[in-house]
CSV table of N, CA and C and ligand atoms in Angstrom, one decimal:
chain,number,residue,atom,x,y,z
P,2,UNK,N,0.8,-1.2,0.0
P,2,UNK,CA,0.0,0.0,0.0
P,2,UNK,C,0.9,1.3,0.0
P,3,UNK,N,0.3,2.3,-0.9
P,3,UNK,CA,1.0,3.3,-0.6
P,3,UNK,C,0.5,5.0,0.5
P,4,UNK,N,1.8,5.3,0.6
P,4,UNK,CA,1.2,6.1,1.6
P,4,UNK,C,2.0,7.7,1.6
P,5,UNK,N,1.5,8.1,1.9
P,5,UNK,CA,1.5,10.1,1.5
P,5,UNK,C,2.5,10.3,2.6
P,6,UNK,N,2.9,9.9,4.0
P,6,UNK,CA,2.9,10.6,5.3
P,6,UNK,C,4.7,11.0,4.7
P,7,UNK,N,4.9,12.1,5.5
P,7,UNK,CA,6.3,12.4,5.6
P,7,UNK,C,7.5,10.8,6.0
P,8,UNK,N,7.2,10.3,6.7
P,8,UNK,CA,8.2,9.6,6.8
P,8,UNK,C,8.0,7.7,5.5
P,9,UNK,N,7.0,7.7,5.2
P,9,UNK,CA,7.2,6.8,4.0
P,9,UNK,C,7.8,7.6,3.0
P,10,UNK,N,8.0,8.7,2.9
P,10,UNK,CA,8.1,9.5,1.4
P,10,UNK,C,9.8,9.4,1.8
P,11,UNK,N,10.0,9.6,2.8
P,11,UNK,CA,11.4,9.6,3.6
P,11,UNK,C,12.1,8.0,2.9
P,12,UNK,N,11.3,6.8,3.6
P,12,UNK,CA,12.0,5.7,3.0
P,12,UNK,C,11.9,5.5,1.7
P,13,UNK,N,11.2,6.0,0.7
P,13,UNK,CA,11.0,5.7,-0.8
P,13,UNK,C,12.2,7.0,-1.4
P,14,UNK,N,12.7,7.5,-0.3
P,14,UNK,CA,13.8,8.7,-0.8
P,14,UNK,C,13.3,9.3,-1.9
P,15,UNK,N,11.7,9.9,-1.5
P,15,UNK,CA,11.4,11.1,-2.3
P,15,UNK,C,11.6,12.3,-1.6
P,16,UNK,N,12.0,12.3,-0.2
P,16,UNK,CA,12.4,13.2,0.4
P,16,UNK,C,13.3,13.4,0.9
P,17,UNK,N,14.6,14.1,0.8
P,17,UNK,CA,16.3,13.7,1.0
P,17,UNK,C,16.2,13.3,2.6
P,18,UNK,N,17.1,13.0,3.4
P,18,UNK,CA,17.0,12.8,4.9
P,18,UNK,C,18.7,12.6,4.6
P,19,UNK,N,19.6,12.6,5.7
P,19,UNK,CA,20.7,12.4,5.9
P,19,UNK,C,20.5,10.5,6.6
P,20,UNK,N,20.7,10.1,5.9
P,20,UNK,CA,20.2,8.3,6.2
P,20,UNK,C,21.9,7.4,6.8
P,21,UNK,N,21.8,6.9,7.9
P,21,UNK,CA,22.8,6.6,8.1
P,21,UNK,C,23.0,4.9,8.2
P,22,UNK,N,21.5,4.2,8.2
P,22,UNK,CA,21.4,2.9,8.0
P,22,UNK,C,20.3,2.8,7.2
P,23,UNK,N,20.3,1.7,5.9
P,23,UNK,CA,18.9,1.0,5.4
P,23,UNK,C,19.4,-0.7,4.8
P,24,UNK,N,18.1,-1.3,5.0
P,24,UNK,CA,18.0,-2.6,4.8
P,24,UNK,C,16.9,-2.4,3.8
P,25,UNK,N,16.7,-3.4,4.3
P,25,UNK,CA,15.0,-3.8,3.3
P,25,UNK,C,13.6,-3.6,3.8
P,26,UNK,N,13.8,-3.0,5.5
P,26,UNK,CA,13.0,-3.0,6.0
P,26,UNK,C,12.9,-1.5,6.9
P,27,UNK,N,13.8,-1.3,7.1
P,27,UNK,CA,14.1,-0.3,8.0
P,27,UNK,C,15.3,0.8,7.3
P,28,UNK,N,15.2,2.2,8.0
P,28,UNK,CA,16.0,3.1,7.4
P,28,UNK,C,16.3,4.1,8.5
P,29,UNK,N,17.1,4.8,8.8
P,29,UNK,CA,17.5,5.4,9.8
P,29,UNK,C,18.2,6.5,9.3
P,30,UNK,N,18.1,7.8,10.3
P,30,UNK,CA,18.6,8.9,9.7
P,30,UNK,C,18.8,9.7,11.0
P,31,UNK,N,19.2,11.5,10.6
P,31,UNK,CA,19.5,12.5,11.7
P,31,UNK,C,18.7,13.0,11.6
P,32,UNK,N,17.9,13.1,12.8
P,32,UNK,CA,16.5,14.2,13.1
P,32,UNK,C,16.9,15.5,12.7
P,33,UNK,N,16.3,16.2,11.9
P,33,UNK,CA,16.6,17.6,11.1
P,33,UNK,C,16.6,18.8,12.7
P,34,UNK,N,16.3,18.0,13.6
P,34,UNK,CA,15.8,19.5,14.7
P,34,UNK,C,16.4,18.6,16.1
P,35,UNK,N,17.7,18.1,16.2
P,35,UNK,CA,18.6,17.5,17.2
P,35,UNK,C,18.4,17.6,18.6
P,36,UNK,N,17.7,16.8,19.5
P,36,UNK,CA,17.7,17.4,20.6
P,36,UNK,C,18.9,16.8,21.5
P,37,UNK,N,19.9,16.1,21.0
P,37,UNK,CA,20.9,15.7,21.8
P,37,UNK,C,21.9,15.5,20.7
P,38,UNK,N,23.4,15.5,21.1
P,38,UNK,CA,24.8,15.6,20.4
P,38,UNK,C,24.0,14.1,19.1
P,39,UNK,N,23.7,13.5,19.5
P,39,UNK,CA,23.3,12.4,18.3
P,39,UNK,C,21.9,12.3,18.7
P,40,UNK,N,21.5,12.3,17.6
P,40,UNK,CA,19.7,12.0,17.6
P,40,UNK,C,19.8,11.6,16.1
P,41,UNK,N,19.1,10.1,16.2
P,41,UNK,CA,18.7,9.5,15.1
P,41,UNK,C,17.1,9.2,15.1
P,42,UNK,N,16.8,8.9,14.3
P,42,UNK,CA,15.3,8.7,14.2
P,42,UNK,C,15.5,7.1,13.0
P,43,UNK,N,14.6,5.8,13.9
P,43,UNK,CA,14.9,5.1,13.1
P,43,UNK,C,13.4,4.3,13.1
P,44,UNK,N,13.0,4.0,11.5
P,44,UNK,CA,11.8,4.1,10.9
P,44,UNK,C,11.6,2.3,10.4
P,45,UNK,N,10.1,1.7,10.6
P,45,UNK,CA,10.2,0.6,9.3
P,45,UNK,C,9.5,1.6,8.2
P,46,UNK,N,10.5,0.7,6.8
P,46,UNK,CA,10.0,1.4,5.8
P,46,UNK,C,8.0,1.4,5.1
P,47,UNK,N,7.8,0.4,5.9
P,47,UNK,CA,6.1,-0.1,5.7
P,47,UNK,C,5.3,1.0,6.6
P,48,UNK,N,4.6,1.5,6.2
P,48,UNK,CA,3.5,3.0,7.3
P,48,UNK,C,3.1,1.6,8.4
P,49,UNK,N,3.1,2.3,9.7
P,49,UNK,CA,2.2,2.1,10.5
P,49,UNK,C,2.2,2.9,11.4
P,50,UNK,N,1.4,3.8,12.4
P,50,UNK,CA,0.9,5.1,13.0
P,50,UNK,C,1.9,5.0,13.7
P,51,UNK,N,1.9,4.3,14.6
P,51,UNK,CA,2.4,4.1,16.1
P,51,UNK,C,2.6,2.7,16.3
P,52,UNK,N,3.2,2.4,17.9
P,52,UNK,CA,3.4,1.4,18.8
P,52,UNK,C,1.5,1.1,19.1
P,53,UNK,N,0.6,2.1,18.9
P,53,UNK,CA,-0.6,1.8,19.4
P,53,UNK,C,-1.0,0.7,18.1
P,54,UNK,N,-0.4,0.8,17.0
P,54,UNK,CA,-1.5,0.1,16.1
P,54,UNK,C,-0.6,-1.6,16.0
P,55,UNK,N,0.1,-1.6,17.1
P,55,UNK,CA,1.7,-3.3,16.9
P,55,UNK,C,0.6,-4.2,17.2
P,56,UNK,N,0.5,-5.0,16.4
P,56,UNK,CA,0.0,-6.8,17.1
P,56,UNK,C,0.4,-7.7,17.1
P,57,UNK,N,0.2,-8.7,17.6
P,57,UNK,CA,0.6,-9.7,17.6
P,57,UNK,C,1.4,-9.9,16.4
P,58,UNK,N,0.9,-10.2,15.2
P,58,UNK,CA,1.9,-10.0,13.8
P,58,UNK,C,3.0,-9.6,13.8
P,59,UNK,N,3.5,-8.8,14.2
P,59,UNK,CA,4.6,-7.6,14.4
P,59,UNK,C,5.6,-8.1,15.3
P,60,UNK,N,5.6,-8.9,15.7
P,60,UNK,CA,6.4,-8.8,16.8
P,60,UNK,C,7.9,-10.0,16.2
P,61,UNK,N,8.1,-10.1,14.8
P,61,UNK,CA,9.2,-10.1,14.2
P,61,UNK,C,9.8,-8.7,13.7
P,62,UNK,N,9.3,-8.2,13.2
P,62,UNK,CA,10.2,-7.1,12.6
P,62,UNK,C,9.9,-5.9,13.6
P,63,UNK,N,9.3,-6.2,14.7
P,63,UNK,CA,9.2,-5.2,15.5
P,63,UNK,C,10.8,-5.7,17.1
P,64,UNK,N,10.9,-6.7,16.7
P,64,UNK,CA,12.0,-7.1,17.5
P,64,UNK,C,13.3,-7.0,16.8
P,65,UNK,N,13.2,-7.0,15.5
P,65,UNK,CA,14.7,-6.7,14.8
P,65,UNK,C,15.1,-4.9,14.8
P,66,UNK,N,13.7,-4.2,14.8
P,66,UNK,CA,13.7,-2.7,15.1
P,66,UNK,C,14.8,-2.6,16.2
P,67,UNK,N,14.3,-3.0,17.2
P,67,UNK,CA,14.5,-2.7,18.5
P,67,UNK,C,16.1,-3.7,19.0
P,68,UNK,N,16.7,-4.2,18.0
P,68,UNK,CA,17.9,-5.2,17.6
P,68,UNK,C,18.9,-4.0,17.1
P,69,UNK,N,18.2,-2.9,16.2
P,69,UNK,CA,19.1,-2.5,15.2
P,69,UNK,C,19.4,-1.1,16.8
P,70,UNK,N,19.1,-0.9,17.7
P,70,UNK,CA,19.0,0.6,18.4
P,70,UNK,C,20.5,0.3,18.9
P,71,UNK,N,20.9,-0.5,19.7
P,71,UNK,CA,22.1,-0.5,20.2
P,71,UNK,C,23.5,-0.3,19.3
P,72,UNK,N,23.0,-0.9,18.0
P,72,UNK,CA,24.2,-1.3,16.5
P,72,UNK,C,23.8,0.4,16.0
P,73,UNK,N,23.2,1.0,16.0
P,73,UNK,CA,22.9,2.7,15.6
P,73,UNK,C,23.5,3.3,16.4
P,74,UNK,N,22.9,3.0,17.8
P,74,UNK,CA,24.0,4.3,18.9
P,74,UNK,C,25.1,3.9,18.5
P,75,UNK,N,25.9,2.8,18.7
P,75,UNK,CA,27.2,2.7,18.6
P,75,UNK,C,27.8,3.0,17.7
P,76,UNK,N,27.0,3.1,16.6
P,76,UNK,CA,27.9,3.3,15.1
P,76,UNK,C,27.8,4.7,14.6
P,77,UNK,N,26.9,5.6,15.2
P,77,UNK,CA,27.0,7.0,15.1
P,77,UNK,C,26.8,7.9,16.3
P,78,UNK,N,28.2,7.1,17.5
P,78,UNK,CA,28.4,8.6,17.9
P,78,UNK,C,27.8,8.0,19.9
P,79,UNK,N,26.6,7.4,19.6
P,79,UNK,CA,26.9,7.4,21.3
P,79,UNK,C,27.9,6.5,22.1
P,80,UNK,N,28.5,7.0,23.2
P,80,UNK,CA,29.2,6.3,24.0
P,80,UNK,C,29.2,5.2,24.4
P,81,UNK,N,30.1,4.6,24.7
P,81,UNK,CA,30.0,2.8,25.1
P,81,UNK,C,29.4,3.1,26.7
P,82,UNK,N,28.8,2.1,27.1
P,82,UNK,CA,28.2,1.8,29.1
P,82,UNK,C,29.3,1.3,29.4
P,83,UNK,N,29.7,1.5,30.5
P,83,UNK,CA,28.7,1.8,31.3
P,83,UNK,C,28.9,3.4,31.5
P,84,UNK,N,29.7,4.4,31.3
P,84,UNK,CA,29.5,6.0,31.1
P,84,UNK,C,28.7,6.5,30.1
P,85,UNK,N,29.0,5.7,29.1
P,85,UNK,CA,27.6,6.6,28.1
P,85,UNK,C,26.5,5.9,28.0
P,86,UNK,N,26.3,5.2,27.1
P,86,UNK,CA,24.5,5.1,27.0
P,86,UNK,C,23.8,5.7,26.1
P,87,UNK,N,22.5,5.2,25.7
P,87,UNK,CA,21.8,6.1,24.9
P,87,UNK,C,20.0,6.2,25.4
P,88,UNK,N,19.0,7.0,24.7
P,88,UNK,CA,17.9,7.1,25.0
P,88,UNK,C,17.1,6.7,24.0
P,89,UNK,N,16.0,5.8,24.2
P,89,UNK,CA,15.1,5.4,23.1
P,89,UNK,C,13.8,5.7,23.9
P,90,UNK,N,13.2,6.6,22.6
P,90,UNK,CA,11.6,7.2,23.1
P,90,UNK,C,10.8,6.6,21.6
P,91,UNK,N,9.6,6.3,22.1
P,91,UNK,CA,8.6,6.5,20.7
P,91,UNK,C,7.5,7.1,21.2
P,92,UNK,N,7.7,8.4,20.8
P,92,UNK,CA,6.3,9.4,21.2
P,92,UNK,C,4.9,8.9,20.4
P,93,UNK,N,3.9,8.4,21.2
P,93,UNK,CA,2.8,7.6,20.6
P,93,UNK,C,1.5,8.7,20.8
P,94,UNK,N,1.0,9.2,19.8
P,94,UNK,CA,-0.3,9.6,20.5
P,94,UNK,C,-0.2,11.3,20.9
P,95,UNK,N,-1.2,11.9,20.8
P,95,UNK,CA,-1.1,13.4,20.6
P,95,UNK,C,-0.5,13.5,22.4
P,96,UNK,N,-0.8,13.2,23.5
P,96,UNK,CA,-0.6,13.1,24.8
P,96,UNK,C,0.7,12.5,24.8
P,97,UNK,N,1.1,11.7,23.9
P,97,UNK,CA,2.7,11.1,23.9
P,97,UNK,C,3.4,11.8,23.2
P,98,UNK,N,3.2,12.9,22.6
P,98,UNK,CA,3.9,14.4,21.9
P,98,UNK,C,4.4,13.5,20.2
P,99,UNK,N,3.3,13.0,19.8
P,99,UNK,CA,3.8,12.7,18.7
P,99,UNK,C,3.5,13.6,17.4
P,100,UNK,N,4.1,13.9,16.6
P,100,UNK,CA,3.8,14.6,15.3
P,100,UNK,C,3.8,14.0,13.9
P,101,UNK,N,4.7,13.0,13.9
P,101,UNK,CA,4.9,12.3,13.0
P,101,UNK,C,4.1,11.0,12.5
P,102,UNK,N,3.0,11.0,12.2
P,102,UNK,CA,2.0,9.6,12.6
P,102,UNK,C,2.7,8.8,11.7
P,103,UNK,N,3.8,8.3,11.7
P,103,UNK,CA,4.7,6.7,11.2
P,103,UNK,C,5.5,6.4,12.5
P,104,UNK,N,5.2,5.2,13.3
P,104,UNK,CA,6.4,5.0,14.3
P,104,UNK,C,7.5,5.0,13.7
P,105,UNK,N,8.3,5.5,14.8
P,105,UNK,CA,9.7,6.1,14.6
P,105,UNK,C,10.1,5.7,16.3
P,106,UNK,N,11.3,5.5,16.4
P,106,UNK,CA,12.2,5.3,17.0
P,106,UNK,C,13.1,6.7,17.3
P,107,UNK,N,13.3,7.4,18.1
P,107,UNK,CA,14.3,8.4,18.5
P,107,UNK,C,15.3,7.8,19.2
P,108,UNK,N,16.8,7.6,18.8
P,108,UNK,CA,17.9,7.2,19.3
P,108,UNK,C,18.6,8.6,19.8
P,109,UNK,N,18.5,9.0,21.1
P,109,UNK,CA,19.4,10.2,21.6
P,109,UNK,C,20.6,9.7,22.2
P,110,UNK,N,21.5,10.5,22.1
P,110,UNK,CA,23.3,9.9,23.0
P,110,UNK,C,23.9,11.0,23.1
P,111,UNK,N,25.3,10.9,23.6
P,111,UNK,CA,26.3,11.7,23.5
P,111,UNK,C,26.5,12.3,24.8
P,112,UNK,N,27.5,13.1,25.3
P,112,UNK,CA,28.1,14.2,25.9
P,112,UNK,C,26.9,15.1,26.0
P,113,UNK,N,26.4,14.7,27.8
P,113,UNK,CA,25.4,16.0,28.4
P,113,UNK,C,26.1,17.3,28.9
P,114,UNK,N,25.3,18.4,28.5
P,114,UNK,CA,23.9,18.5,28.9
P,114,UNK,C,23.0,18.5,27.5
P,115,UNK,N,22.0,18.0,27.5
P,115,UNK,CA,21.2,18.2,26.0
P,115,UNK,C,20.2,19.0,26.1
P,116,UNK,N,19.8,19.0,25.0
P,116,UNK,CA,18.9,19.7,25.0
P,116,UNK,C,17.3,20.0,26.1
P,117,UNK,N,17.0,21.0,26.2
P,117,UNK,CA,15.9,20.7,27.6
P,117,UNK,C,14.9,20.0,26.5
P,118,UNK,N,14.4,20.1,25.1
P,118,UNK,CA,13.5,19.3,24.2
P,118,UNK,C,13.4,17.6,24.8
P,119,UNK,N,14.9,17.3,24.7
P,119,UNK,CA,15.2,16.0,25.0
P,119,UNK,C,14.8,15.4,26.6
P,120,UNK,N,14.3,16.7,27.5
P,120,UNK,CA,14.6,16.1,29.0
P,120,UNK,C,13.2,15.3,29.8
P,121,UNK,N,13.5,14.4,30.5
P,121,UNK,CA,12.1,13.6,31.3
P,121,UNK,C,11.1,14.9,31.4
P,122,UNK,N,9.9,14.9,31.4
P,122,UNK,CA,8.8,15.8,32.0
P,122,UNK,C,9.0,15.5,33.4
P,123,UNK,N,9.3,16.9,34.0
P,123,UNK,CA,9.2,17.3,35.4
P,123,UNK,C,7.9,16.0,36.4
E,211,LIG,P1,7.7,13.0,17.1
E,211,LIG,O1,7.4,14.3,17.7
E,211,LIG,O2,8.0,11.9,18.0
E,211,LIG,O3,6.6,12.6,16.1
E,211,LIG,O4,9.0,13.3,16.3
E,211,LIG,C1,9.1,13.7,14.9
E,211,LIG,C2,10.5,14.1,14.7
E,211,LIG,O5,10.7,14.2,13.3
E,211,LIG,C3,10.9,15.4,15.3
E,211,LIG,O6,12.0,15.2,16.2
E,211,LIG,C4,11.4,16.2,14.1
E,211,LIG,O7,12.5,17.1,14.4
E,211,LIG,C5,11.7,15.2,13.1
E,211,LIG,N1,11.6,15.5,11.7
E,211,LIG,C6,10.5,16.2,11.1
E,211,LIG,N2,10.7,16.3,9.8
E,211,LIG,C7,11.9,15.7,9.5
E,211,LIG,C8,12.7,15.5,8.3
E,211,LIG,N3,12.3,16.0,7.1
E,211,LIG,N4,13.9,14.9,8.4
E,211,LIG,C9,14.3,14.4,9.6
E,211,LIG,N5,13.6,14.6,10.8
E,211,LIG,C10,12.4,15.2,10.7
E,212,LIG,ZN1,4.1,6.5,6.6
């Protein structure tokens, strides 16, 4: 099926992105609006809204997603644990501050302090 949303147009590279991993399923890139020294955003190339719409079905290429997050921080930029570390969010849901209706993956890392965009809600 095809689909309009900014980030399918992103995996079909009708829309440039600075892409730093792709397979066959998944593609990964730098968030255009950085809230920490590395912030990637990492996408499957198939639309689906959110973590709200995952089912049972999913839970193969939804576990290789979540395979590829540690092999990304490490390969662009965030620090090795036990001092560094990285942060994985998927904002779901207008109350989950999402904007982007394609799950996406946010990989943040690096050398604090970051951005306050990036920080826990008080
Ligand atoms: P969210 O609020 O979780 O939906 O996150 C959407 C993210 O997409 C934000 O961090 C934006 O900075 C980022 N973003 C929006 N447009 C682009 C784009 N064309 N290329 C890369 N990142 C983008
Ligand atoms: Zn999409």
């Amino acid at each position: 099926m095809s689909h309009d949303c900014l980030f399918c147009k992103i995996a079909r590279h009708e829309i440039p992105a600075r892409v730093v991993y792709e397979d066959d399923q998944f593609l990964a890139f730098h968030d255009i609006n950085p809230a920490a020294p590395v912030h990637l955003l990492l996408i499957p190339k198939h639309h689906i809204a959110s973590l709200a719409e995952v089912g049972s079905d999913d839970s193969g290429w939804l576990a290789r997603m979540v395979q590829l997050v540690p092999q990304l921080a490490a390969e662009n930029g965030c620090n090795p644990l036990p001092e560094g570390g990285f942060r994985l969010v998927a904002n779901t849901g207008i109350e989950g501050g999402q904007e982007v209706d394609h799950l996406h993956f946010h990989i943040m890392g690096g050398a604090r302090p970051w951005s306050k965009r990036a920080a826990p809600a008080a």
